[in-house]
CSV table of C-alpha atoms in Angstrom, one decimal:
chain,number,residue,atom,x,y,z
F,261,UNK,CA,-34.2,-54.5,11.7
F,262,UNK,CA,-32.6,-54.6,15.2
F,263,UNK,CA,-35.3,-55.2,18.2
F,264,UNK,CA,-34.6,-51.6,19.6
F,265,UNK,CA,-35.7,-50.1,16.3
F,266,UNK,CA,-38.4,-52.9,15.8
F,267,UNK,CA,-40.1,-51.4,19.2
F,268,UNK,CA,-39.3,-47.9,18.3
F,269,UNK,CA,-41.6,-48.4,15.2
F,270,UNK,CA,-44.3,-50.0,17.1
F,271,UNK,CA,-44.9,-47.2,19.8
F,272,UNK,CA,-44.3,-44.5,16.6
F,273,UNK,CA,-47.4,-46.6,14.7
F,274,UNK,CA,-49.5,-47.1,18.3
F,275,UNK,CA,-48.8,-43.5,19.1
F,276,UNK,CA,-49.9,-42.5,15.5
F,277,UNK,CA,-52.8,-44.4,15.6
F,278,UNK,CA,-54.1,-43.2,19.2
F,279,UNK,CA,-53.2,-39.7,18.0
F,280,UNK,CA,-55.4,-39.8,15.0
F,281,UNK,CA,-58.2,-41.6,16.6
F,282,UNK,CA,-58.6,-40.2,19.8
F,283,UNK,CA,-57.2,-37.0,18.6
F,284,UNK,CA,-57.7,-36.0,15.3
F,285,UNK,CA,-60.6,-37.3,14.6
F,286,UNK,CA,-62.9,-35.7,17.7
F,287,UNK,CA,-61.3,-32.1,17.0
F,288,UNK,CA,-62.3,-32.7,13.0
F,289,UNK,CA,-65.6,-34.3,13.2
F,290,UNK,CA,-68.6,-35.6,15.8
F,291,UNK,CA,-68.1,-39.4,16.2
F,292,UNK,CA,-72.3,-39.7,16.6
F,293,UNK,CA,-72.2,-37.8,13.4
F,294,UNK,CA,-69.9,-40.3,11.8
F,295,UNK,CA,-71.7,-43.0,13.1
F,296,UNK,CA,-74.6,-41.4,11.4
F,297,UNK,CA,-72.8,-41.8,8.0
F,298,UNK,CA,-72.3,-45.0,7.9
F,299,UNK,CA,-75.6,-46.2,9.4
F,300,UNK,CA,-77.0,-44.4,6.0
F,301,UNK,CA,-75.9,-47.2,3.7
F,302,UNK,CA,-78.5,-49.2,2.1
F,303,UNK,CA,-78.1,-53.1,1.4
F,304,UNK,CA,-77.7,-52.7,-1.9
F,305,UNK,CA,-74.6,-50.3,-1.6
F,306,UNK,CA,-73.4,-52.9,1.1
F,307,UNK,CA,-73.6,-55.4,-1.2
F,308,UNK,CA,-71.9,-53.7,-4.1
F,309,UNK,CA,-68.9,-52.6,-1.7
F,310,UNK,CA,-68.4,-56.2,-0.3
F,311,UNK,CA,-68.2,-57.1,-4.2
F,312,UNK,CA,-65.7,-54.5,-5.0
F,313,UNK,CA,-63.7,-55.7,-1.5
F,314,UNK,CA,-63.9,-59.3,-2.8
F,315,UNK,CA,-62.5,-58.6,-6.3
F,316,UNK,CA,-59.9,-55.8,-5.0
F,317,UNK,CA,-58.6,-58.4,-2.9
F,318,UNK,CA,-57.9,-60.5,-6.0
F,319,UNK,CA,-56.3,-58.3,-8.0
F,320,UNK,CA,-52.5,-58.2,-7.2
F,321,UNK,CA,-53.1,-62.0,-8.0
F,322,UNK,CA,-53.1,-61.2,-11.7
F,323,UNK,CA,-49.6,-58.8,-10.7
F,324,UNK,CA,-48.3,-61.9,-9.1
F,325,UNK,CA,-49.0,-64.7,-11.7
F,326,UNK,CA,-48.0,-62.3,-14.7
F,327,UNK,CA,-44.4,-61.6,-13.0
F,328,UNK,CA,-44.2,-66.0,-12.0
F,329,UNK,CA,-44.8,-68.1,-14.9
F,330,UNK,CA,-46.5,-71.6,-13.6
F,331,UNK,CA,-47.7,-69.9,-10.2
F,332,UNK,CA,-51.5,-70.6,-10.3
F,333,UNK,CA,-53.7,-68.0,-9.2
F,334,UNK,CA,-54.6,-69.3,-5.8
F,335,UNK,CA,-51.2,-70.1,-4.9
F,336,UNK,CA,-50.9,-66.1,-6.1
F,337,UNK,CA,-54.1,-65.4,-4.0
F,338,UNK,CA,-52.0,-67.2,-0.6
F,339,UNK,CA,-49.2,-65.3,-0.8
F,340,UNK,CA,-49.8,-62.3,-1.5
F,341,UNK,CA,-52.7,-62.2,1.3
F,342,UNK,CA,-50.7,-63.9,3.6
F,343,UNK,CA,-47.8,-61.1,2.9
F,344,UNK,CA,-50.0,-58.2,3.5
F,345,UNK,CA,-51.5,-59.7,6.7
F,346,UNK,CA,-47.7,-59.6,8.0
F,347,UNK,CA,-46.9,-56.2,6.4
F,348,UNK,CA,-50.2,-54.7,7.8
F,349,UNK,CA,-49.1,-55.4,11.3
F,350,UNK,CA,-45.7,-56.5,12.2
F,351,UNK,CA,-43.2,-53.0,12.4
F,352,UNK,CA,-40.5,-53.8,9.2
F,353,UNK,CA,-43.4,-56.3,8.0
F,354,UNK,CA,-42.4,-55.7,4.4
F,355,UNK,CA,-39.1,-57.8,4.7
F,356,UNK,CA,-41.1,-60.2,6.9
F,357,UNK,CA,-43.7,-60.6,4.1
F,358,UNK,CA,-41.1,-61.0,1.5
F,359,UNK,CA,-38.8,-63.7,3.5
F,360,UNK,CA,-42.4,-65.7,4.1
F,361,UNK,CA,-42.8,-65.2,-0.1
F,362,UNK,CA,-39.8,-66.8,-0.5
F,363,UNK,CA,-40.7,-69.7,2.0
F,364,UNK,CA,-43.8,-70.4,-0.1
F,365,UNK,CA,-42.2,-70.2,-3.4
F,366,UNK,CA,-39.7,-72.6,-2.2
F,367,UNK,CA,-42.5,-75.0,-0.7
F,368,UNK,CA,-44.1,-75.3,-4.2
F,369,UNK,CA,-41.1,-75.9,-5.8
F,370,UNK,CA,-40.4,-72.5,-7.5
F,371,UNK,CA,-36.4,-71.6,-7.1
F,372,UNK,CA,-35.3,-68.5,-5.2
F,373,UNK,CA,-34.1,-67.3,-8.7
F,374,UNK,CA,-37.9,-67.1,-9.8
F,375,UNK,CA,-39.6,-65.6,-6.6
F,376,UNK,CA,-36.5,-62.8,-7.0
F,377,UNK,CA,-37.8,-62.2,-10.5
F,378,UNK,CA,-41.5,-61.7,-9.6
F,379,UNK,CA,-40.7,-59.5,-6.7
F,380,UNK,CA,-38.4,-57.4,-8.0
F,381,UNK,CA,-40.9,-56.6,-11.4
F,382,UNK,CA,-44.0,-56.6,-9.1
F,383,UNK,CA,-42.6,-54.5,-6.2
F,384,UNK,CA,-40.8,-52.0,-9.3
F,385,UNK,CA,-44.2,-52.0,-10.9
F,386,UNK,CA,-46.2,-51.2,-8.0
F,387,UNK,CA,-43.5,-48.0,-7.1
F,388,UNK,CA,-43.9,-46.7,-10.7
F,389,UNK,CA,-47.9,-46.4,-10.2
F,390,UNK,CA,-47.1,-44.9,-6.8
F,391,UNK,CA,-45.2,-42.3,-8.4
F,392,UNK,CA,-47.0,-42.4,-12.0
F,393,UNK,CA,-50.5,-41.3,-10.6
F,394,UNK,CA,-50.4,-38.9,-8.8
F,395,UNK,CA,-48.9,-37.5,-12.1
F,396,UNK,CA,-52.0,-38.9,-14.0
F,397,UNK,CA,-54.6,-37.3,-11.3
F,398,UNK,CA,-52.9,-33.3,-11.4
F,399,UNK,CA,-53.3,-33.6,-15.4
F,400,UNK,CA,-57.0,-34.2,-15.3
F,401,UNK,CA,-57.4,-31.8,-12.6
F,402,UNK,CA,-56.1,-29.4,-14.4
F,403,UNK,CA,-57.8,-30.2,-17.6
F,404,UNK,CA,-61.4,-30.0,-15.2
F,405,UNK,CA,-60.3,-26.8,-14.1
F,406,UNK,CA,-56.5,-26.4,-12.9
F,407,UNK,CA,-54.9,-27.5,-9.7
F,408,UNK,CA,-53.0,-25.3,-7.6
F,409,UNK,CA,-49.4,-24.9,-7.8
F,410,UNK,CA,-48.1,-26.8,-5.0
F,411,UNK,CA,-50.2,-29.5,-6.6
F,412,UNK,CA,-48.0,-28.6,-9.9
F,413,UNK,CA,-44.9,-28.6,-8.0
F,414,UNK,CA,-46.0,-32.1,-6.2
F,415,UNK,CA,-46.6,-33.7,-9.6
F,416,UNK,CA,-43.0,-32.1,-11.3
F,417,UNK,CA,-41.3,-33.7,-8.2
F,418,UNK,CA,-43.3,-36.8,-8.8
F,419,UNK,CA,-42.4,-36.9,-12.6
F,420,UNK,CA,-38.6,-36.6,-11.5
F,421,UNK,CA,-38.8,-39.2,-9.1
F,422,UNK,CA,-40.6,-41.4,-11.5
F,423,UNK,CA,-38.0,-41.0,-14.3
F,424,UNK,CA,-35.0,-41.3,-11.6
F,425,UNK,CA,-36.3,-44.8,-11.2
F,426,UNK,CA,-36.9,-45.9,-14.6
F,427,UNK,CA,-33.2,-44.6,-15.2
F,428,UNK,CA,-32.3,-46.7,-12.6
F,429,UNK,CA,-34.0,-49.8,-13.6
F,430,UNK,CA,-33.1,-49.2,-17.3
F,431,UNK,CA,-29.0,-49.1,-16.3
F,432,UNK,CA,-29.7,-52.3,-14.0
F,433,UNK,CA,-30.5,-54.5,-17.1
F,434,UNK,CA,-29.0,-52.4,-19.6
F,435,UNK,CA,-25.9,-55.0,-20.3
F,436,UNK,CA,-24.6,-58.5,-19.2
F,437,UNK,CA,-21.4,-57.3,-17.9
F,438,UNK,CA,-23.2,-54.6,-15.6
F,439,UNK,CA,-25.0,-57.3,-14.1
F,440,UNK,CA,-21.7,-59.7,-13.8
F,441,UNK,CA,-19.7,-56.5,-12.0
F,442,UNK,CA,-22.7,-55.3,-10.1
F,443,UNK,CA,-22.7,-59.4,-8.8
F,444,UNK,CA,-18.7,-59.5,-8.5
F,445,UNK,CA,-18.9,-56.1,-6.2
F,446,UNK,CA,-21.8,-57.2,-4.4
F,447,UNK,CA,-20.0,-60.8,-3.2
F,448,UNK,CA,-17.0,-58.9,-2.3
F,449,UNK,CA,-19.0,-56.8,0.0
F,450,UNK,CA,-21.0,-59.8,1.1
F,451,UNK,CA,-17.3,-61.7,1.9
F,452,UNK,CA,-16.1,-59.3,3.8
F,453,UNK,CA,-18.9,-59.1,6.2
F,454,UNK,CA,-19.4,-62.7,6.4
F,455,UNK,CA,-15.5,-63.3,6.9
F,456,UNK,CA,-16.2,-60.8,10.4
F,457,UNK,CA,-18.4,-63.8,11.7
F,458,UNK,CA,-16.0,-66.4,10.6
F,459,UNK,CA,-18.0,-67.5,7.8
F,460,UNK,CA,-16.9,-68.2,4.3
F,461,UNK,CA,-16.8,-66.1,1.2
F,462,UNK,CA,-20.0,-66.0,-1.0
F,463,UNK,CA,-19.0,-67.5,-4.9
F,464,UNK,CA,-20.8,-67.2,-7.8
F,465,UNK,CA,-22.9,-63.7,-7.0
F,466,UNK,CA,-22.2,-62.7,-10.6
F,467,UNK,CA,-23.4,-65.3,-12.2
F,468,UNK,CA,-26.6,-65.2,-9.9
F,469,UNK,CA,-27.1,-61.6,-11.2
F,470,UNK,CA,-26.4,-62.3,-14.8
F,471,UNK,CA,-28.6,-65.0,-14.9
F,472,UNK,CA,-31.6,-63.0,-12.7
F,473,UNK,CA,-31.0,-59.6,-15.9
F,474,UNK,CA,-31.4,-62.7,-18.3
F,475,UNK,CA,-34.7,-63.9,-16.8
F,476,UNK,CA,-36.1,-60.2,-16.0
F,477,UNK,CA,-35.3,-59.6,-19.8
F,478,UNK,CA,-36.9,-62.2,-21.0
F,479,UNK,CA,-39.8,-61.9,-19.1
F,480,UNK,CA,-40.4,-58.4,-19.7
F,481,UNK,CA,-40.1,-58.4,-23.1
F,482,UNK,CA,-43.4,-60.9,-23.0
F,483,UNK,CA,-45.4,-59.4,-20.2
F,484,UNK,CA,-44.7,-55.8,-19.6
F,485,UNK,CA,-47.9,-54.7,-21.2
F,486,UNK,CA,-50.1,-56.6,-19.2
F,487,UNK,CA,-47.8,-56.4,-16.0
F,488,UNK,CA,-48.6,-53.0,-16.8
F,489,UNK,CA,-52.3,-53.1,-17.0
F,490,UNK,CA,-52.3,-55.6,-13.8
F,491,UNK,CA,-50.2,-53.4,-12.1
F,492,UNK,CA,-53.2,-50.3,-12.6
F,493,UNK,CA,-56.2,-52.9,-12.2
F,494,UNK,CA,-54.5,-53.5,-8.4
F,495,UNK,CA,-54.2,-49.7,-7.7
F,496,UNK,CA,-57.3,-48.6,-9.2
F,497,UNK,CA,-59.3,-50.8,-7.9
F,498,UNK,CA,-58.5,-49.8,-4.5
F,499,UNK,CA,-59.1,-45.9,-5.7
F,500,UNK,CA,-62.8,-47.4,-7.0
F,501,UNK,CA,-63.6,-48.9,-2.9
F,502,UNK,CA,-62.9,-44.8,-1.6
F,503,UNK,CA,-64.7,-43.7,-4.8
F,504,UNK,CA,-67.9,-45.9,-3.4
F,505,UNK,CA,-67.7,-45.2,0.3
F,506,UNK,CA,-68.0,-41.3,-0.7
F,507,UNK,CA,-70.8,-41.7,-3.1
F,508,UNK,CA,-72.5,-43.9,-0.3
F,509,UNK,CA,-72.3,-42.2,2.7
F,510,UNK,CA,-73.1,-38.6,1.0
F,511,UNK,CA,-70.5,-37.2,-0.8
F,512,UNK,CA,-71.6,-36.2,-4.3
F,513,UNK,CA,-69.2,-35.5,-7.0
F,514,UNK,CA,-70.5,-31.5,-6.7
F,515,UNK,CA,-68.7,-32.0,-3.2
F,516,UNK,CA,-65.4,-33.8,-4.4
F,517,UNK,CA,-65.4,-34.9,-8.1
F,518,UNK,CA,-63.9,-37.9,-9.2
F,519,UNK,CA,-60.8,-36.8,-10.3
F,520,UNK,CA,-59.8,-34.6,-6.9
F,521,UNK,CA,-60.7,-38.4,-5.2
F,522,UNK,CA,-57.8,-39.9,-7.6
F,523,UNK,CA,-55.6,-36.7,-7.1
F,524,UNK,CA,-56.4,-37.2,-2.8
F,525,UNK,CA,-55.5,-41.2,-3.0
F,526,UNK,CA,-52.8,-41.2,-5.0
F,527,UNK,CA,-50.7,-38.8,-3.4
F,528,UNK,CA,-52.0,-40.8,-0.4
F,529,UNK,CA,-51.1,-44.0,-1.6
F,530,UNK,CA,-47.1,-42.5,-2.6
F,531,UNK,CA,-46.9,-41.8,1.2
F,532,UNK,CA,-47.2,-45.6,1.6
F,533,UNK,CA,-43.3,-46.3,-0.5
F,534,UNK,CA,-41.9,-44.9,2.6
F,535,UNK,CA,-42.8,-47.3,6.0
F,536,UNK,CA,-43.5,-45.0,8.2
F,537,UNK,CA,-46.0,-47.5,9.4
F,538,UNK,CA,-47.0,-50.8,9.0
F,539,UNK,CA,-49.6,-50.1,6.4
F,540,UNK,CA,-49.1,-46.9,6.6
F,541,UNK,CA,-51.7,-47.4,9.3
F,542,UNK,CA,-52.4,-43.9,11.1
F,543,UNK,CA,-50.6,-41.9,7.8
F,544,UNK,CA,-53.1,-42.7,4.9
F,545,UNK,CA,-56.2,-42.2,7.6
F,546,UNK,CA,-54.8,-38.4,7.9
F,547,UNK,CA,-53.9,-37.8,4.7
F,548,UNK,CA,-57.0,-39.1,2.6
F,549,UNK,CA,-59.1,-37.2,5.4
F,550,UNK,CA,-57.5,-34.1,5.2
F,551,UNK,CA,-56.9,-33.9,1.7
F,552,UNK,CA,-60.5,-35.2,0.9
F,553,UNK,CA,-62.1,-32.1,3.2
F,554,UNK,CA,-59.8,-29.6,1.7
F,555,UNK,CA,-61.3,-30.3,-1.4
F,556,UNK,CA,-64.7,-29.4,-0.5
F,557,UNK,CA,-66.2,-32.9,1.3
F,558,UNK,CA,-68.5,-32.4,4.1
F,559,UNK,CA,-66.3,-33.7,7.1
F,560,UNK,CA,-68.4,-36.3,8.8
F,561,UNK,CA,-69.1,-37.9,5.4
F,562,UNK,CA,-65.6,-37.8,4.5
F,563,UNK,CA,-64.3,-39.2,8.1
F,564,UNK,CA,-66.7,-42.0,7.5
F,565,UNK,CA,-65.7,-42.9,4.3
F,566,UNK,CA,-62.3,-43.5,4.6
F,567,UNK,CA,-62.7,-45.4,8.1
F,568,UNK,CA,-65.0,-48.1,5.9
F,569,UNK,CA,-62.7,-47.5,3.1
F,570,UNK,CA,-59.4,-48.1,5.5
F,571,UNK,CA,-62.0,-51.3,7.1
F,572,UNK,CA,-61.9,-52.6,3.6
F,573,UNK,CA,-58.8,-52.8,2.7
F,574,UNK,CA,-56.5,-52.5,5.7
F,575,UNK,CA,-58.2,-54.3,8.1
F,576,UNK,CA,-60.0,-57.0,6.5
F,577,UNK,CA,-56.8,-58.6,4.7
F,578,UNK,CA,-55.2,-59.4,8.1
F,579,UNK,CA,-57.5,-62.4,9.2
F,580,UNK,CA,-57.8,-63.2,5.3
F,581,UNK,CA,-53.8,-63.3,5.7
F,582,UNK,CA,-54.2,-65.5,8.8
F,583,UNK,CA,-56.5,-67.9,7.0
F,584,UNK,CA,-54.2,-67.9,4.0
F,585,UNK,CA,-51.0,-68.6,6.2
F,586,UNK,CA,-52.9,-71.1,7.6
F,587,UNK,CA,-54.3,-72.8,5.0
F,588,UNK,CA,-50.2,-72.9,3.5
F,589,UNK,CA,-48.7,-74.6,6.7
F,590,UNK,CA,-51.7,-77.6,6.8
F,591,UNK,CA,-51.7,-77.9,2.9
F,592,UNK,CA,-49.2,-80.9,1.0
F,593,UNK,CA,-51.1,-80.9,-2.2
F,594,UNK,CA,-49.1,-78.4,-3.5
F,595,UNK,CA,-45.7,-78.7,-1.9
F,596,UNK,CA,-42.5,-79.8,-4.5
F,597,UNK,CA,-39.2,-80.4,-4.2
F,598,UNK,CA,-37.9,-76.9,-4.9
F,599,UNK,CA,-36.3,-76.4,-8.5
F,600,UNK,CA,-39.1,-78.6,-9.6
F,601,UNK,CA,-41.8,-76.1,-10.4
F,602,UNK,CA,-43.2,-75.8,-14.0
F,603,UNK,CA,-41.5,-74.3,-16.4
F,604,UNK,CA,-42.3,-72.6,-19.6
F,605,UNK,CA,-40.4,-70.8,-22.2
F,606,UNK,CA,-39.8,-67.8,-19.9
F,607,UNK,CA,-38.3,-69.5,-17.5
F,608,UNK,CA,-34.6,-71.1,-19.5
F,609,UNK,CA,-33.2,-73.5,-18.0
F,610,UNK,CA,-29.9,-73.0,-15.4
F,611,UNK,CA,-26.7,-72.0,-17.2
């Protein structure tokens, strides 16, 4: 990202964010009364959320070490917190978090063909449940009592997008010599622009890619069922944390049932494939609040619940992150030669 779109993005987010703080929020709901809200929580519902924080912040480790075979869970725990501290804050932070993946990876010894594999499936996995649950949330809607029909017409476009994808992924691995032209057109490309700078030509792109649809193959064929199942642990898990803060600061299910929560944070959550944000910091706040008081929540309750809610899980990672990132740089114990990671049989040796 150039640095005149890298500040454009950061006055869009701070501009966002002011807008929906100072803006938004006093035209939707009393801040006193908000206040109120959250003052309500007992211990014990304190308790139970930091729980639920604490074991949602886990999760995408189970993502991670399904998708890298001989990545150990806290290495998993590092970088993915360390990732999401950078994507939380820094404008274009997703490719920031992913080149700093990479960088640990390759400090524990694991090649860059590996930490491609595992991002590819995880990030592919985690756009499926974007798209698959919204889907999920409008059929038991309906089933409670029927949603309306742009909420039809939201799920049918989710559906499509959602196939579109699969398609997509399916023709990516479908055969060896896709792979090996999709490499060969791809290091043409990658010549040409590098020949502008003086630099070399790229070799051996298509044997990188055949090699990367062996190793997604293989791997897929072992673990897509529970990549799967880790995949909806991460996202539900975060859905359970807004479930809580509504239940605890006075929003019963009479107000907004369960299943209109799922319906509100998914579609929510889908907002957050596209960066408008780092975050989607400012976006999410918006939508989860309006959506959640269009389906009958009393405002101030609602306001309050996603601001903990947005505490929990926005917020809160990003000095985790720093003490992750931290704890990588002064760490040797587990720094290796890279290439020299365990292996196991889903991980074949170099052609």
């Amino acid at each position: 990202m150039s640095r005149g779109k890298q500040v454009a993005s950061a006055v869009f987010s701070i501009g966002l964010v002011i807008a929906v703080t100072w803006y938004f929020l006093p035209q939707f709901t009393s801040v006193a009364d908000i206040k109120t809200s959250i003052d309500s929580m007992s211990t014990f519902e304190l308790v139970t959320l930091g729980i639920a924080t604490i074991w949602n912040l886990i999760t995408y480790t189970f993502v991670m070490v399904t998708t890298m075979p001989g990545l150990t869970y806290r290495q998993a725990f590092v970088v993915t917190e360390s990732s999401t501290a950078v994507s939380n804050t820094v404008p274009g932070g997703g490719a920031v978090g992913i080149a700093m993946s990479y960088s640990m990876y390759s400090s524990w010894g694991f090649s860059r063909s590996r930490g491609s594999v595992s991002l590819l499936l995880s990030g592919v996995w985690n756009n499926f449940a974007k798209l698959g649950l919204p889907i999920l949330a409008v059929a038991i809607v309906a089933i409670q009592g029927g949603p309306g029909g742009g909420r039809i017409l939201a799920a049918l476009a989710g559906i499509g997008g959602l196939v579109f994808a699969v398609t997509m992924f399916a023709l990516l691995l479908r055969s060896e010599q896709g792979a090996r032209t999709i490499g060969i057109r791809a290091g043409r490309v990658a010549s040409r622009l590098r020949g502008i700078f003086g630099r070399p030509p790229v070799q051996g792109w298509e044997i990188a890619t055949t090699k990367f649809r062996a190793r997604t193959i293989t791997l897929l064929r072992a673990r897509w069922h529970w990549l799967t199942l880790a995949t909806l642990v991460s996202h539900l898990s975060l859905w359970l944390i807004l479930l809580m803060t509504l239940r605890y600061v006075g929003v019963s299910e009479a107000d907004v049932g369960w299943a209109q929560v799922l319906l509100v944070f998914s579609f929510a959550r889908l907002l957050t494939a596209i960066p408008f944000t780092p975050g989607g910091v400012g976006v999410v706040e918006f939508a989860l609040i309006a959506g959640l008081a269009a389906a009958g929540g009393p405002r101030a309750e609602v306001a309050a619940a996603v601001l903990v809610f947005r505490a929990l899980t926005y917020v809160l990672p990003i000095p985790v992150g720093l003490g992750t990132y931290i704890f990588w740089r002064r760490n040797r114990s587990w720094r290796r030669p890279q290439g020299t990671a365990p292996r196991t049989e889903l991980v074949p040796d170099a052609a």
